[in-house]
Amino acid sequence: MHFWNGAEHPLGGAFTLSPEDYSTWKTTAHGRNNYYLGYSLERTCMKAPYIPHASRPRQAYVFAKHLKFFIEREYFLFDTHSFKSGDEQVMESDFYTRLQADANVTFVSRMRHDVPGLDIPKGIEEVPHMPNRTAFVQVLGGSRVLLGVGNPPMSPTPWEALCLGVPFINPIKNWLRERPNDRTQWLAQHDGVFFLGLGEPYVYHVKVGDRIGFEEAIRKAMDTPIDRFIPAQMKMSSLIDRTRHLVETDWRPMAKQQLQRNLGEANV
């Protein structure tokens, strides 16, 4: 399966299996004709217990697999008007420590330390090594919100969080400056969640650099419980239907036509 939008198979989109339905993404034509196979977390996720909101600590899981994500321009707190480097902005920021004190929020995470000389942002506690997926799900499911930092894109983790009853804060990384509220031009950390049309209290979409907006979203999520949520197309029954269509369809006529088309274009 090709986890990025675009047709990677020599025979085109119909022969490129995609994890997301790119035909619903309004800001790109790449991958729009791909075969949407998708995936489902339903069976594994539903094995994990749903922890009632009131029983969870006031914990936010900071979704950052790499320390380098904190110094990239897509980092949700990155100030494009600052003359300081990303490293300096991260080291001097009091965003997490201030919310920790003002809103009683504990920020936790686990990431690779892949930037020499850079420490994890102040106010974020690193959880011990999680040896398997089960351990990660326990930490995630015990949180009140999953905080995206801008990267990584297209990860299954936001879907898993929603299935566990954990809302997701989805940074908007790009938009038209002359029409900032035109959502058809937004690009998010997770476009799959965005283009599904999910909004509060399940998903909070906030533009990169809007510190007040992120603070408000975190505060809301801390005090607003949600139930488990699995999109219809990510149910196991839907995946089985698409898989059945994939294996029972005779793709040879289409492949032959596309191959002839490719050879014709090569001879032009």
PDB file of C-alpha atoms in Angstrom, residues 58-237:
ATOM      1  CA  ARG A  58      -5.457  15.737  33.062  1.00  0.00           C
ATOM      2  CA  GLN A  59      -2.948  14.464  30.550  1.00  0.00           C
ATOM      3  CA  ALA A  60      -2.227  15.517  26.966  1.00  0.00           C
ATOM      4  CA  TYR A  61      -0.203  13.209  24.753  1.00  0.00           C
ATOM      5  CA  VAL A  62       2.125  15.262  22.559  1.00  0.00           C
ATOM      6  CA  PHE A  63       2.197  13.455  19.222  1.00  0.00           C
ATOM      7  CA  ALA A  64       5.845  13.906  18.180  1.00  0.00           C
ATOM      8  CA  LYS A  65       7.806  10.883  17.045  1.00  0.00           C
ATOM      9  CA  HIS A  66      10.983  12.901  16.500  1.00  0.00           C
ATOM     10  CA  LEU A  67      12.539  15.785  18.397  1.00  0.00           C
ATOM     11  CA  LYS A  68      13.291  17.433  15.048  1.00  0.00           C
ATOM     12  CA  PHE A  69       9.562  18.096  14.560  1.00  0.00           C
ATOM     13  CA  PHE A  70       9.801  20.837  17.177  1.00  0.00           C
ATOM     14  CA  ILE A  71      12.191  22.979  15.137  1.00  0.00           C
ATOM     15  CA  GLU A  72      10.541  22.663  11.734  1.00  0.00           C
ATOM     16  CA  ARG A  73       8.472  25.465  10.224  1.00  0.00           C
ATOM     17  CA  GLU A  74       5.395  23.239  10.436  1.00  0.00           C
ATOM     18  CA  TYR A  75       5.690  23.013  14.231  1.00  0.00           C
ATOM     19  CA  PHE A  76       2.425  24.339  15.613  1.00  0.00           C
ATOM     20  CA  LEU A  77       4.123  27.002  17.758  1.00  0.00           C
ATOM     21  CA  PHE A  78       6.601  28.141  15.097  1.00  0.00           C
ATOM     22  CA  ASP A  79       6.641  31.936  14.811  1.00  0.00           C
ATOM     23  CA  THR A  80       7.402  32.879  11.204  1.00  0.00           C
ATOM     24  CA  HIS A  81       7.837  36.533  12.230  1.00  0.00           C
ATOM     25  CA  SER A  82      10.571  35.759  14.733  1.00  0.00           C
ATOM     26  CA  PHE A  83      14.221  36.279  13.886  1.00  0.00           C
ATOM     27  CA  LYS A  84      15.118  33.411  16.175  1.00  0.00           C
ATOM     28  CA  SER A  85      15.866  29.928  14.911  1.00  0.00           C
ATOM     29  CA  GLY A  86      13.574  27.014  15.576  1.00  0.00           C
ATOM     30  CA  ASP A  87      16.022  25.742  18.190  1.00  0.00           C
ATOM     31  CA  GLU A  88      15.949  29.051  20.057  1.00  0.00           C
ATOM     32  CA  GLN A  89      12.158  29.286  19.900  1.00  0.00           C
ATOM     33  CA  VAL A  90      11.755  25.819  21.381  1.00  0.00           C
ATOM     34  CA  MET A  91      14.289  26.339  24.155  1.00  0.00           C
ATOM     35  CA  GLU A  92      12.793  29.683  25.208  1.00  0.00           C
ATOM     36  CA  SER A  93       9.112  28.745  24.962  1.00  0.00           C
ATOM     37  CA  ASP A  94       7.024  28.536  28.132  1.00  0.00           C
ATOM     38  CA  PHE A  95       3.904  27.218  26.375  1.00  0.00           C
ATOM     39  CA  TYR A  96       3.842  23.837  28.100  1.00  0.00           C
ATOM     40  CA  THR A  97       5.029  24.963  31.531  1.00  0.00           C
ATOM     41  CA  ARG A  98       2.500  27.802  31.609  1.00  0.00           C
ATOM     42  CA  LEU A  99      -0.450  25.560  30.705  1.00  0.00           C
ATOM     43  CA  GLN A 100       0.820  23.030  33.186  1.00  0.00           C
ATOM     44  CA  ALA A 101       0.557  25.659  35.911  1.00  0.00           C
ATOM     45  CA  ASP A 102      -2.546  27.532  34.732  1.00  0.00           C
ATOM     46  CA  ALA A 103      -4.720  24.633  33.543  1.00  0.00           C
ATOM     47  CA  ASN A 104      -3.242  21.705  35.488  1.00  0.00           C
ATOM     48  CA  VAL A 105      -2.273  19.889  32.284  1.00  0.00           C
ATOM     49  CA  THR A 106       0.450  17.265  32.217  1.00  0.00           C
ATOM     50  CA  PHE A 107       2.098  16.922  28.812  1.00  0.00           C
ATOM     51  CA  VAL A 108       3.647  13.545  28.043  1.00  0.00           C
ATOM     52  CA  SER A 109       5.360  12.128  24.984  1.00  0.00           C
ATOM     53  CA  ARG A 110       7.918   9.693  23.649  1.00  0.00           C
ATOM     54  CA  MET A 111      10.221  10.590  20.763  1.00  0.00           C
ATOM     55  CA  ARG A 112      13.559   9.981  19.122  1.00  0.00           C
ATOM     56  CA  HIS A 113      16.249  12.448  20.179  1.00  0.00           C
ATOM     57  CA  ASP A 114      17.568  13.139  16.698  1.00  0.00           C
ATOM     58  CA  VAL A 115      18.763  16.759  17.094  1.00  0.00           C
ATOM     59  CA  PRO A 116      22.199  16.963  18.763  1.00  0.00           C
ATOM     60  CA  GLY A 117      22.291  19.542  21.538  1.00  0.00           C
ATOM     61  CA  LEU A 118      18.519  20.041  21.678  1.00  0.00           C
ATOM     62  CA  ASP A 119      16.547  18.997  24.734  1.00  0.00           C
ATOM     63  CA  ILE A 120      12.892  18.083  24.863  1.00  0.00           C
ATOM     64  CA  PRO A 121      10.759  21.245  25.327  1.00  0.00           C
ATOM     65  CA  LYS A 122      10.322  22.346  28.919  1.00  0.00           C
ATOM     66  CA  GLY A 123       7.079  21.114  30.400  1.00  0.00           C
ATOM     67  CA  ILE A 124       6.889  17.826  28.462  1.00  0.00           C
ATOM     68  CA  GLU A 125       7.524  14.638  30.398  1.00  0.00           C
ATOM     69  CA  GLU A 126       8.922  11.668  28.522  1.00  0.00           C
ATOM     70  CA  VAL A 127       7.181   8.422  29.353  1.00  0.00           C
ATOM     71  CA  PRO A 128       9.346   5.303  29.768  1.00  0.00           C
ATOM     72  CA  HIS A 129      10.134   3.179  26.750  1.00  0.00           C
ATOM     73  CA  MET A 130       6.993   1.505  25.436  1.00  0.00           C
ATOM     74  CA  PRO A 131       8.033  -1.990  24.286  1.00  0.00           C
ATOM     75  CA  ASN A 132       4.937  -2.704  22.211  1.00  0.00           C
ATOM     76  CA  ARG A 133       1.738  -1.299  20.760  1.00  0.00           C
ATOM     77  CA  THR A 134      -0.283  -2.337  23.787  1.00  0.00           C
ATOM     78  CA  ALA A 135       1.811  -0.130  26.063  1.00  0.00           C
ATOM     79  CA  PHE A 136       1.391   2.830  23.712  1.00  0.00           C
ATOM     80  CA  VAL A 137      -2.377   2.356  23.552  1.00  0.00           C
ATOM     81  CA  GLN A 138      -2.550   2.336  27.351  1.00  0.00           C
ATOM     82  CA  VAL A 139      -0.814   5.719  27.547  1.00  0.00           C
ATOM     83  CA  LEU A 140      -2.802   7.185  24.652  1.00  0.00           C
ATOM     84  CA  GLY A 141      -6.147   5.872  25.899  1.00  0.00           C
ATOM     85  CA  GLY A 142      -5.425   7.281  29.346  1.00  0.00           C
ATOM     86  CA  SER A 143      -4.969  10.789  27.944  1.00  0.00           C
ATOM     87  CA  ARG A 144      -7.628  13.451  27.515  1.00  0.00           C
ATOM     88  CA  VAL A 145      -6.305  14.783  24.211  1.00  0.00           C
ATOM     89  CA  LEU A 146      -3.811  13.966  21.457  1.00  0.00           C
ATOM     90  CA  LEU A 147      -1.883  17.108  20.552  1.00  0.00           C
ATOM     91  CA  GLY A 148      -0.508  17.188  17.015  1.00  0.00           C
ATOM     92  CA  VAL A 149       2.659  19.247  16.567  1.00  0.00           C
ATOM     93  CA  GLY A 150       2.565  19.547  12.756  1.00  0.00           C
ATOM     94  CA  ASN A 151       4.248  16.260  11.843  1.00  0.00           C
ATOM     95  CA  PRO A 152       4.120  13.348  11.150  1.00  0.00           C
ATOM     96  CA  PRO A 153       1.392  13.471   8.491  1.00  0.00           C
ATOM     97  CA  MET A 154      -0.950  10.643   7.587  1.00  0.00           C
ATOM     98  CA  SER A 155      -0.273   8.562  10.697  1.00  0.00           C
ATOM     99  CA  PRO A 156      -2.949   6.124  11.920  1.00  0.00           C
ATOM    100  CA  THR A 157      -2.506   7.464  15.475  1.00  0.00           C
ATOM    101  CA  PRO A 158      -5.234  10.187  15.300  1.00  0.00           C
ATOM    102  CA  TRP A 159      -7.738   7.565  14.122  1.00  0.00           C
ATOM    103  CA  GLU A 160      -6.636   5.287  16.949  1.00  0.00           C
ATOM    104  CA  ALA A 161      -7.052   8.116  19.450  1.00  0.00           C
ATOM    105  CA  LEU A 162     -10.609   8.794  18.285  1.00  0.00           C
ATOM    106  CA  CYS A 163     -11.424   5.101  18.580  1.00  0.00           C
ATOM    107  CA  LEU A 164     -10.196   5.244  22.186  1.00  0.00           C
ATOM    108  CA  GLY A 165     -12.324   8.310  22.912  1.00  0.00           C
ATOM    109  CA  VAL A 166      -9.414  10.763  22.784  1.00  0.00           C
ATOM    110  CA  PRO A 167      -9.929  13.983  20.765  1.00  0.00           C
ATOM    111  CA  PHE A 168      -7.237  15.179  18.377  1.00  0.00           C
ATOM    112  CA  ILE A 169      -5.849  18.700  17.911  1.00  0.00           C
ATOM    113  CA  ASN A 170      -4.999  18.935  14.213  1.00  0.00           C
ATOM    114  CA  PRO A 171      -2.610  21.763  13.197  1.00  0.00           C
ATOM    115  CA  ILE A 172      -3.482  23.548   9.952  1.00  0.00           C
ATOM    116  CA  LYS A 173      -0.122  23.993   8.233  1.00  0.00           C
ATOM    117  CA  ASN A 174      -1.075  25.969   5.143  1.00  0.00           C
ATOM    118  CA  TRP A 175      -3.928  28.228   4.041  1.00  0.00           C
ATOM    119  CA  LEU A 176      -4.608  31.169   1.738  1.00  0.00           C
ATOM    120  CA  ARG A 177      -3.505  34.283   3.580  1.00  0.00           C
ATOM    121  CA  GLU A 178      -6.032  36.405   1.679  1.00  0.00           C
ATOM    122  CA  ARG A 179      -8.847  33.948   2.534  1.00  0.00           C
ATOM    123  CA  PRO A 180      -7.798  32.372   5.847  1.00  0.00           C
ATOM    124  CA  ASN A 181     -11.261  30.947   6.549  1.00  0.00           C
ATOM    125  CA  ASP A 182     -11.559  29.192   3.176  1.00  0.00           C
ATOM    126  CA  ARG A 183     -11.334  25.619   4.380  1.00  0.00           C
ATOM    127  CA  THR A 184     -11.122  24.241   0.843  1.00  0.00           C
ATOM    128  CA  GLN A 185      -7.565  25.619   0.774  1.00  0.00           C
ATOM    129  CA  TRP A 186      -6.420  24.302   4.119  1.00  0.00           C
ATOM    130  CA  LEU A 187      -3.665  21.708   4.476  1.00  0.00           C
ATOM    131  CA  ALA A 188      -3.503  19.947   7.824  1.00  0.00           C
ATOM    132  CA  GLN A 189      -1.175  17.626   9.652  1.00  0.00           C
ATOM    133  CA  HIS A 190      -3.765  14.925   9.050  1.00  0.00           C
ATOM    134  CA  ASP A 191      -5.804  15.754   5.954  1.00  0.00           C
ATOM    135  CA  GLY A 192      -7.750  12.501   6.212  1.00  0.00           C
ATOM    136  CA  VAL A 193      -9.295  13.607   9.504  1.00  0.00           C
ATOM    137  CA  PHE A 194      -9.831  17.124   8.186  1.00  0.00           C
ATOM    138  CA  PHE A 195     -11.530  16.242   4.899  1.00  0.00           C
ATOM    139  CA  LEU A 196     -13.824  13.787   6.630  1.00  0.00           C
ATOM    140  CA  GLY A 197     -15.430  16.907   8.084  1.00  0.00           C
ATOM    141  CA  LEU A 198     -14.851  16.109  11.737  1.00  0.00           C
ATOM    142  CA  GLY A 199     -14.972  19.086  14.071  1.00  0.00           C
ATOM    143  CA  GLU A 200     -15.224  19.798  17.766  1.00  0.00           C
ATOM    144  CA  PRO A 201     -15.359  18.109  20.198  1.00  0.00           C
ATOM    145  CA  TYR A 202     -13.751  15.227  18.268  1.00  0.00           C
ATOM    146  CA  VAL A 203     -11.161  17.197  16.294  1.00  0.00           C
ATOM    147  CA  TYR A 204      -9.916  20.735  16.882  1.00  0.00           C
ATOM    148  CA  HIS A 205      -8.407  22.399  13.792  1.00  0.00           C
ATOM    149  CA  VAL A 206      -6.041  25.252  14.675  1.00  0.00           C
ATOM    150  CA  LYS A 207      -3.686  27.208  12.418  1.00  0.00           C
ATOM    151  CA  VAL A 208       0.060  26.937  13.017  1.00  0.00           C
ATOM    152  CA  GLY A 209       1.284  29.916  15.029  1.00  0.00           C
ATOM    153  CA  ASP A 210      -2.056  30.540  16.759  1.00  0.00           C
ATOM    154  CA  ARG A 211      -0.896  29.987  20.332  1.00  0.00           C
ATOM    155  CA  ILE A 212      -4.116  31.281  21.871  1.00  0.00           C
ATOM    156  CA  GLY A 213      -6.116  28.969  19.627  1.00  0.00           C
ATOM    157  CA  PHE A 214      -4.073  25.964  20.689  1.00  0.00           C
ATOM    158  CA  GLU A 215      -4.369  26.895  24.353  1.00  0.00           C
ATOM    159  CA  GLU A 216      -8.149  27.163  24.029  1.00  0.00           C
ATOM    160  CA  ALA A 217      -8.371  23.842  22.197  1.00  0.00           C
ATOM    161  CA  ILE A 218      -6.337  22.079  24.884  1.00  0.00           C
ATOM    162  CA  ARG A 219      -8.451  23.572  27.658  1.00  0.00           C
ATOM    163  CA  LYS A 220     -11.681  22.556  25.898  1.00  0.00           C
ATOM    164  CA  ALA A 221     -10.496  19.022  25.229  1.00  0.00           C
ATOM    165  CA  MET A 222      -9.430  18.611  28.851  1.00  0.00           C
ATOM    166  CA  ASP A 223     -13.002  19.196  30.010  1.00  0.00           C
ATOM    167  CA  THR A 224     -15.068  17.853  27.077  1.00  0.00           C
ATOM    168  CA  PRO A 225     -15.402  14.067  26.919  1.00  0.00           C
ATOM    169  CA  ILE A 226     -16.127  12.182  23.704  1.00  0.00           C
ATOM    170  CA  ASP A 227     -17.270   8.636  23.022  1.00  0.00           C
ATOM    171  CA  ARG A 228     -15.368   6.196  20.868  1.00  0.00           C
ATOM    172  CA  PHE A 229     -15.506   7.143  17.201  1.00  0.00           C
ATOM    173  CA  ILE A 230     -14.735   4.985  14.158  1.00  0.00           C
ATOM    174  CA  PRO A 231     -15.628   6.382  10.700  1.00  0.00           C
ATOM    175  CA  ALA A 232     -17.940   4.160   8.671  1.00  0.00           C
ATOM    176  CA  GLN A 233     -15.303   3.587   5.984  1.00  0.00           C
ATOM    177  CA  MET A 234     -12.835   2.390   8.612  1.00  0.00           C
ATOM    178  CA  LYS A 235     -15.143  -0.247  10.021  1.00  0.00           C
ATOM    179  CA  MET A 236     -13.924  -3.785   9.400  1.00  0.00           C
ATOM    180  CA  SER A 237     -17.049  -4.554   7.369  1.00  0.00           C
TER     181      SER A 237
END
